[in-house]
């Protein structure tokens, strides 16, 4: 469904026109009817000649109520831009046009109202020329101008046909699977309770849905839905919806809050945006100026930080951040308007580029503009890469959330980036089991991945230099040396090993080119030590002796290489001897079923200390089992 919104100067006949077209008086408040002036938004609906049903929002033209106008104009598809033929262009004609242009309202039709008051066809021609001139360079540049009179009914049929024609070309509001309804009215109905209304965008709502109201983090459930006073089970993007909510009181709600599905939208107080400063602004916009910030149906006080220049001259567009006095719920791409309250002036507007700015950016840094440009312009792929620029690593659900892209679009972009190697996903679970995009994986760019590998290589290189005789760095030690928060450490090592950049064993990690190389001197020392073992194989030098002779590093090397076996804290054997002893003990046990420490001692002519150390090691290795004073085979 589509929403048509009126716009134009006060008293130019907007409300009268809507009444004439729909039979519904949009001035619903008693005060409005007494004063014969629109104060707040009015709502009506209509079936066009094509049979298409459309919603209408009628806005106040008076400059005192422009904040109400802004609350209604946000979600409209077509502007019904009203200019009275007898008065032509007036101040709010211009201001409303500027607002429609800043909001990039995609379609429009101009109704030249009160044409019955202008008898002279040349005058009518002149007014049309003036209006045409005014529209030049705006979103309404190509809009048709249709002279009408609500009094005589002339031109009304033409106007309806033109609205149909324009809507034939209009794109329906997309369904992104994330409904948002910016509240513009709140009331309560006896027997039903709280009702809010708004224009639904980006998704559907259904009776029974759990919803969240933001800011304020209120939880509620949808009891009922209506569009154009007709009950519905579900409401679709682009329609005007009245939502009956259970679980919230009207006092907890205010215009500008957003009804949405729970758990994804976070209100913000610092956002980055592109700002177009209107060319008819009377002075340049100063850094830190206080403004009124309007988006959806929300209005908050904000301070503007001008990032890319000293001040924004009339007609210029720049990168800014807004610090908001109160939070609002917006997503990337939402449009906004900024005004001055006093004197009452619309100054500019634009597009929210980064709803959750991570920080106040420094001013006059070109790279900040480049980043914001990419965020605003980019394809989904560019956007994801931008969010991961500068070494950022994000879990995939968080990345999708920050992109504000529809989930399917973000998933498709992720797949493309992974397929062409620009993005790396590190999943702790095996990708085959669950698919790389299901559950959570750590996402990082190829550059970040290269930097991470370089960091690992540097750490390992330093380790290998410091401990040339060690096979590698213990995994836990490496992990503690890497960037805090590297949650997917195992996945990182696995992938680096797959790419042939690391050798990973259950205990240590090393660079592929790392080899333990002994100096000639170390060689001689090792040969000497091993000779001493062979000289007295069953009563060899103790661990303390070897350590004294070789030093801890060379000893560790012989142990890691498996040339020496450590049987206990003090007992070492050389590997061949150990194997031979084990074979003989096992053979003895196969014959005699049991063996004592004394028997082992006698078998090898070793001291009791060595016999005991050896047997205990066999127990530990589950070759033998101790039964009181004897060992048996396990
Ligand atoms: P709005 O402020 O733009 O909504 O203007 P209204 O609809 O309240 O109309 C303002 C005044 O213009 C009212 O007194 C209307 O009766 C009068 N008016 C509206 N449309 C016409 C029209 O087509 N012809 C004439 N003669 N008067 C009109
Ligand atoms: Mg009105």
Short mmCIF file of C-alpha atoms in Angstrom, two decimals, residues 9-333:
data_model
loop_
_atom_site.label_atom_id
_atom_site.label_comp_id
_atom_site.label_asym_id
_atom_site.label_seq_id
_atom_site.Cartn_x
_atom_site.Cartn_y
_atom_site.Cartn_z
CA UNK A 9 1.35 26.77 2.91
CA UNK A 10 -1.39 27.26 5.52
CA UNK A 11 -4.88 28.05 4.19
CA UNK A 12 -4.03 26.92 0.68
CA UNK A 13 -6.80 24.34 0.84
CA UNK A 14 -5.03 21.06 1.73
CA UNK A 15 -7.55 19.81 4.27
CA UNK A 16 -10.53 20.95 2.18
CA UNK A 17 -9.10 19.09 -0.79
CA UNK A 18 -8.67 15.87 1.21
CA UNK A 19 -12.24 16.19 2.48
CA UNK A 20 -13.49 16.70 -1.07
CA UNK A 21 -11.54 13.67 -2.31
CA UNK A 22 -12.28 11.26 0.54
CA UNK A 23 -15.32 12.46 2.45
CA UNK A 24 -13.20 12.25 5.61
CA UNK A 25 -12.48 15.45 7.49
CA UNK A 26 -8.78 15.27 8.35
CA UNK A 27 -9.16 18.04 10.91
CA UNK A 28 -10.32 15.66 13.62
CA UNK A 29 -9.57 17.78 16.73
CA UNK A 30 -12.27 20.08 18.10
CA UNK A 31 -9.75 22.92 18.30
CA UNK A 32 -8.93 22.42 14.62
CA UNK A 33 -12.58 22.57 13.66
CA UNK A 34 -13.20 25.68 15.79
CA UNK A 35 -10.13 27.50 14.49
CA UNK A 36 -10.57 26.07 10.96
CA UNK A 37 -6.89 25.30 10.89
CA UNK A 38 -4.95 22.08 10.90
CA UNK A 39 -2.79 21.74 14.01
CA UNK A 40 -1.84 18.08 14.06
CA UNK A 41 -1.69 15.29 11.51
CA UNK A 42 -4.93 14.16 9.89
CA UNK A 43 -5.57 10.78 8.37
CA UNK A 44 -7.83 9.64 5.56
CA UNK A 45 -7.93 7.04 2.82
CA UNK A 46 -9.22 6.69 -0.66
CA UNK A 47 -9.87 4.30 -3.53
CA UNK A 48 -8.33 5.66 -6.73
CA UNK A 49 -9.94 5.15 -10.18
CA UNK A 50 -7.68 2.09 -10.73
CA UNK A 51 -9.23 0.48 -7.65
CA UNK A 52 -6.03 0.92 -5.67
CA UNK A 53 -6.55 1.93 -2.04
CA UNK A 54 -4.19 4.58 -0.68
CA UNK A 55 -3.63 6.24 2.69
CA UNK A 56 -3.49 9.98 3.09
CA UNK A 57 -1.72 12.03 5.71
CA UNK A 58 -2.79 15.65 5.91
CA UNK A 59 -0.25 17.95 7.52
CA UNK A 60 -0.54 21.42 9.03
CA UNK A 61 0.84 24.23 6.91
CA UNK A 62 1.20 26.81 9.65
CA UNK A 63 4.81 27.40 10.62
CA UNK A 64 3.99 27.06 14.33
CA UNK A 65 3.09 23.42 13.76
CA UNK A 66 5.90 22.43 11.44
CA UNK A 67 7.07 19.88 14.01
CA UNK A 68 3.78 18.05 13.49
CA UNK A 69 4.22 18.30 9.74
CA UNK A 70 7.64 16.66 10.09
CA UNK A 71 6.20 13.83 12.20
CA UNK A 72 3.89 12.91 9.32
CA UNK A 73 5.96 13.45 6.23
CA UNK A 74 8.58 10.78 7.01
CA UNK A 75 7.06 7.68 5.47
CA UNK A 76 5.20 9.08 2.47
CA UNK A 77 5.51 7.74 -1.08
CA UNK A 78 3.85 10.62 -2.91
CA UNK A 79 3.69 14.28 -2.03
CA UNK A 80 0.41 16.02 -2.82
CA UNK A 81 1.92 19.46 -3.01
CA UNK A 82 -0.71 22.16 -2.67
CA UNK A 83 -0.39 25.74 -3.93
CA UNK A 84 -3.40 28.07 -3.93
CA UNK A 85 -3.93 29.62 -7.34
CA UNK A 86 -4.86 32.99 -5.84
CA UNK A 87 -1.84 33.31 -3.56
CA UNK A 88 0.81 31.29 -5.37
CA UNK A 89 4.15 30.57 -3.68
CA UNK A 90 4.32 31.51 0.04
CA UNK A 91 6.92 30.89 2.78
CA UNK A 92 5.75 27.41 3.83
CA UNK A 93 5.35 26.48 0.16
CA UNK A 94 9.10 26.88 -0.03
CA UNK A 95 9.85 25.35 3.36
CA UNK A 96 7.69 22.26 2.75
CA UNK A 97 9.23 21.85 -0.69
CA UNK A 98 12.69 22.00 0.83
CA UNK A 99 11.66 19.35 3.37
CA UNK A 100 10.25 17.05 0.66
CA UNK A 101 13.49 17.48 -1.22
CA UNK A 102 15.73 16.79 1.80
CA UNK A 103 13.68 13.69 2.56
CA UNK A 104 13.93 12.65 -1.09
CA UNK A 105 10.22 11.89 -1.29
CA UNK A 106 10.18 9.84 -4.47
CA UNK A 107 7.02 11.08 -6.21
CA UNK A 108 4.75 14.08 -6.32
CA UNK A 109 1.75 15.81 -7.84
CA UNK A 110 1.06 19.54 -7.55
CA UNK A 111 -2.55 20.57 -6.91
CA UNK A 112 -3.18 24.18 -7.87
CA UNK A 113 -6.11 24.70 -5.51
CA UNK A 114 -8.85 27.34 -5.37
CA UNK A 115 -8.69 27.64 -9.16
CA UNK A 116 -12.32 28.86 -9.00
CA UNK A 117 -10.97 32.11 -7.51
CA UNK A 118 -8.88 32.84 -10.59
CA UNK A 119 -10.94 33.79 -13.60
CA UNK A 120 -8.14 35.02 -15.80
CA UNK A 121 -6.53 32.06 -17.66
CA UNK A 122 -3.36 34.11 -18.16
CA UNK A 123 -3.03 34.54 -14.41
CA UNK A 124 -3.41 30.80 -13.93
CA UNK A 125 -0.71 30.32 -16.55
CA UNK A 126 1.55 32.75 -14.72
CA UNK A 127 1.07 31.02 -11.36
CA UNK A 128 1.89 27.66 -12.94
CA UNK A 129 5.06 29.19 -14.38
CA UNK A 130 6.04 30.50 -10.96
CA UNK A 131 5.43 27.12 -9.34
CA UNK A 132 7.35 25.34 -12.08
CA UNK A 133 10.27 27.70 -11.46
CA UNK A 134 10.15 26.94 -7.74
CA UNK A 135 10.21 23.17 -8.31
CA UNK A 136 13.29 23.30 -10.53
CA UNK A 137 16.17 21.26 -9.15
CA UNK A 138 14.05 19.52 -6.54
CA UNK A 139 12.50 16.06 -6.29
CA UNK A 140 9.26 17.57 -7.62
CA UNK A 141 10.88 19.00 -10.74
CA UNK A 142 8.93 16.70 -13.05
CA UNK A 143 5.68 16.65 -11.06
CA UNK A 144 2.55 17.58 -13.03
CA UNK A 145 0.57 20.64 -11.98
CA UNK A 146 -3.19 20.02 -11.88
CA UNK A 147 -5.53 22.99 -11.36
CA UNK A 148 -8.41 21.99 -9.05
CA UNK A 149 -11.24 23.47 -7.06
CA UNK A 150 -12.63 21.75 -3.99
CA UNK A 151 -15.56 24.15 -4.18
CA UNK A 152 -16.74 23.34 -7.70
CA UNK A 153 -15.13 19.92 -8.00
CA UNK A 154 -13.32 20.87 -11.19
CA UNK A 155 -10.05 19.05 -11.79
CA UNK A 156 -10.53 16.55 -8.94
CA UNK A 157 -10.95 13.61 -11.31
CA UNK A 158 -7.79 14.66 -13.21
CA UNK A 159 -5.95 14.80 -9.91
CA UNK A 160 -7.02 11.25 -8.99
CA UNK A 161 -5.98 9.96 -12.40
CA UNK A 162 -2.61 11.66 -12.05
CA UNK A 163 -2.10 10.13 -8.59
CA UNK A 164 -2.80 6.72 -10.11
CA UNK A 165 -0.37 7.36 -12.94
CA UNK A 166 2.38 8.35 -10.52
CA UNK A 167 1.73 5.33 -8.32
CA UNK A 168 1.97 3.00 -11.32
CA UNK A 169 5.66 3.87 -11.36
CA UNK A 170 6.13 3.81 -7.56
CA UNK A 171 8.13 1.07 -5.93
CA UNK A 172 6.30 -0.64 -3.08
CA UNK A 173 8.02 -0.27 0.28
CA UNK A 174 10.43 -3.19 0.72
CA UNK A 175 9.89 -5.99 3.22
CA UNK A 176 13.24 -6.38 4.96
CA UNK A 177 11.85 -8.68 7.63
CA UNK A 178 12.37 -6.03 10.30
CA UNK A 179 9.13 -4.09 10.84
CA UNK A 180 9.37 -0.55 12.17
CA UNK A 181 6.47 1.67 13.03
CA UNK A 182 7.35 5.17 14.11
CA UNK A 183 4.55 6.19 16.46
CA UNK A 184 2.67 9.35 15.46
CA UNK A 185 -0.46 8.98 17.60
CA UNK A 186 -1.22 7.37 20.94
CA UNK A 187 -4.64 6.98 22.46
CA UNK A 188 -6.65 4.54 24.44
CA UNK A 189 -9.99 2.98 23.55
CA UNK A 190 -12.34 1.81 26.30
CA UNK A 191 -12.35 -1.98 26.41
CA UNK A 192 -9.23 -2.28 24.23
CA UNK A 193 -6.59 -0.19 25.91
CA UNK A 194 -3.52 1.32 24.30
CA UNK A 195 -3.52 2.06 20.57
CA UNK A 196 -0.67 3.59 18.59
CA UNK A 197 -0.67 4.56 14.92
CA UNK A 198 2.02 5.06 12.35
CA UNK A 199 3.26 4.20 8.88
CA UNK A 200 4.65 0.67 8.88
CA UNK A 201 7.92 0.17 7.03
CA UNK A 202 10.56 -2.54 6.47
CA UNK A 203 8.46 -5.53 7.57
CA UNK A 204 5.15 -6.95 8.71
CA UNK A 205 3.30 -6.97 12.01
CA UNK A 206 0.80 -9.65 12.98
CA UNK A 207 -1.71 -10.09 15.75
CA UNK A 208 -0.06 -12.00 18.60
CA UNK A 209 3.45 -10.71 17.85
CA UNK A 210 5.73 -9.80 20.72
CA UNK A 211 7.04 -6.32 20.07
CA UNK A 212 9.51 -3.93 21.60
CA UNK A 213 9.00 -0.18 21.88
CA UNK A 214 12.18 1.90 21.62
CA UNK A 215 13.63 4.00 23.16
CA UNK A 216 12.41 2.85 26.56
CA UNK A 217 12.80 -0.86 25.94
CA UNK A 218 9.14 -1.63 26.63
CA UNK A 219 7.80 -5.09 25.84
CA UNK A 220 4.28 -5.48 24.53
CA UNK A 221 2.09 -7.83 22.53
CA UNK A 222 -0.10 -6.98 19.55
CA UNK A 223 -3.76 -7.55 20.43
CA UNK A 224 -5.20 -6.15 17.29
CA UNK A 225 -4.37 -4.38 14.02
CA UNK A 226 -6.37 -2.04 11.81
CA UNK A 227 -5.73 -0.35 8.52
CA UNK A 228 -8.29 2.27 7.45
CA UNK A 229 -10.57 1.21 10.32
CA UNK A 230 -10.69 -2.40 9.06
CA UNK A 231 -9.44 -5.19 11.32
CA UNK A 232 -6.49 -7.18 9.95
CA UNK A 233 -4.54 -10.23 11.11
CA UNK A 234 -1.35 -8.83 9.58
CA UNK A 235 -0.16 -5.45 8.38
CA UNK A 236 2.26 -4.89 5.51
CA UNK A 237 5.03 -2.38 4.77
CA UNK A 238 3.79 0.91 3.40
CA UNK A 239 0.45 0.86 5.17
CA UNK A 240 -1.00 3.10 7.82
CA UNK A 241 -1.57 0.93 10.85
CA UNK A 242 -3.34 1.26 14.19
CA UNK A 243 -1.81 -1.19 16.65
CA UNK A 244 -3.65 -2.25 19.79
CA UNK A 245 -0.92 -3.08 22.31
CA UNK A 246 -1.25 -5.03 25.54
CA UNK A 247 1.37 -4.67 28.23
CA UNK A 248 2.05 -0.93 27.88
CA UNK A 249 0.17 2.09 29.19
CA UNK A 250 -0.37 5.21 27.10
CA UNK A 251 1.63 7.23 29.70
CA UNK A 252 4.73 5.17 28.88
CA UNK A 253 4.54 6.06 25.20
CA UNK A 254 5.37 9.16 23.18
CA UNK A 255 5.42 10.26 19.55
CA UNK A 256 8.69 9.24 17.94
CA UNK A 257 9.13 5.89 19.64
CA UNK A 258 9.43 2.91 17.33
CA UNK A 259 7.45 -0.33 17.54
CA UNK A 260 9.58 -3.19 16.24
CA UNK A 261 10.40 -6.82 16.67
CA UNK A 262 12.45 -7.36 19.81
CA UNK A 263 16.18 -7.66 20.04
CA UNK A 264 17.83 -6.00 17.08
CA UNK A 265 17.35 -2.24 17.15
CA UNK A 266 19.37 -0.17 19.58
CA UNK A 267 18.60 3.47 20.30
CA UNK A 268 21.50 5.85 19.80
CA UNK A 269 22.67 9.23 21.02
CA UNK A 270 25.63 9.63 18.65
CA UNK A 271 25.24 9.17 14.92
CA UNK A 272 27.16 10.06 11.77
CA UNK A 273 25.39 11.57 8.78
CA UNK A 274 25.63 13.46 5.55
CA UNK A 275 24.14 16.93 5.97
CA UNK A 276 22.95 19.22 3.20
CA UNK A 277 22.72 22.76 4.46
CA UNK A 278 20.01 24.62 2.54
CA UNK A 279 21.23 27.30 0.17
CA UNK A 280 18.75 29.85 1.47
CA UNK A 281 20.04 29.50 5.04
CA UNK A 282 20.88 33.00 6.28
CA UNK A 283 24.30 32.17 7.78
CA UNK A 284 26.90 29.40 7.78
CA UNK A 285 26.32 26.51 10.15
CA UNK A 286 28.77 26.61 13.04
CA UNK A 287 30.38 23.59 14.67
CA UNK A 288 28.52 22.53 17.83
CA UNK A 289 25.34 24.47 16.98
CA UNK A 290 22.22 23.35 18.81
CA UNK A 291 19.50 22.14 16.44
CA UNK A 292 16.26 20.22 16.41
CA UNK A 293 16.74 16.82 14.80
CA UNK A 294 13.71 15.17 13.17
CA UNK A 295 13.51 11.63 11.85
CA UNK A 296 10.53 9.32 11.46
CA UNK A 297 8.06 10.88 13.83
CA UNK A 298 10.77 11.67 16.39
CA UNK A 299 12.16 15.03 17.41
CA UNK A 300 15.18 15.54 19.67
CA UNK A 301 17.57 18.33 20.51
CA UNK A 302 20.99 17.76 18.97
CA UNK A 303 24.41 19.33 18.67
CA UNK A 304 26.10 19.09 15.32
CA UNK A 305 29.78 18.27 14.96
CA UNK A 306 31.05 19.34 11.56
CA UNK A 307 33.79 16.86 10.65
CA UNK A 308 35.16 17.81 7.27
CA UNK A 309 35.33 21.63 7.38
CA UNK A 310 35.29 24.54 9.76
CA UNK A 311 31.68 25.47 9.11
CA UNK A 312 29.04 24.56 6.57
CA UNK A 313 28.20 27.39 4.17
CA UNK A 314 24.68 27.71 2.72
CA UNK A 315 24.27 25.20 -0.10
CA UNK A 316 27.13 22.96 1.06
CA UNK A 317 26.94 19.29 1.94
CA UNK A 318 29.28 17.85 4.55
CA UNK A 319 29.99 15.02 6.94
CA UNK A 320 28.73 15.55 10.44
CA UNK A 321 27.93 13.81 13.67
CA UNK A 322 24.94 14.56 15.85
CA UNK A 323 25.07 14.29 19.62
CA UNK A 324 21.48 13.79 20.72
CA UNK A 325 20.11 14.90 24.07
CA UNK A 326 17.81 11.90 24.12
CA UNK A 327 18.11 8.55 22.34
CA UNK A 328 16.28 7.74 19.13
CA UNK A 329 15.88 4.47 17.20
CA UNK A 330 17.19 4.85 13.64
CA UNK A 331 18.87 2.64 11.06
CA UNK A 332 21.38 3.35 8.34
CA UNK A 333 19.79 5.17 5.41
#
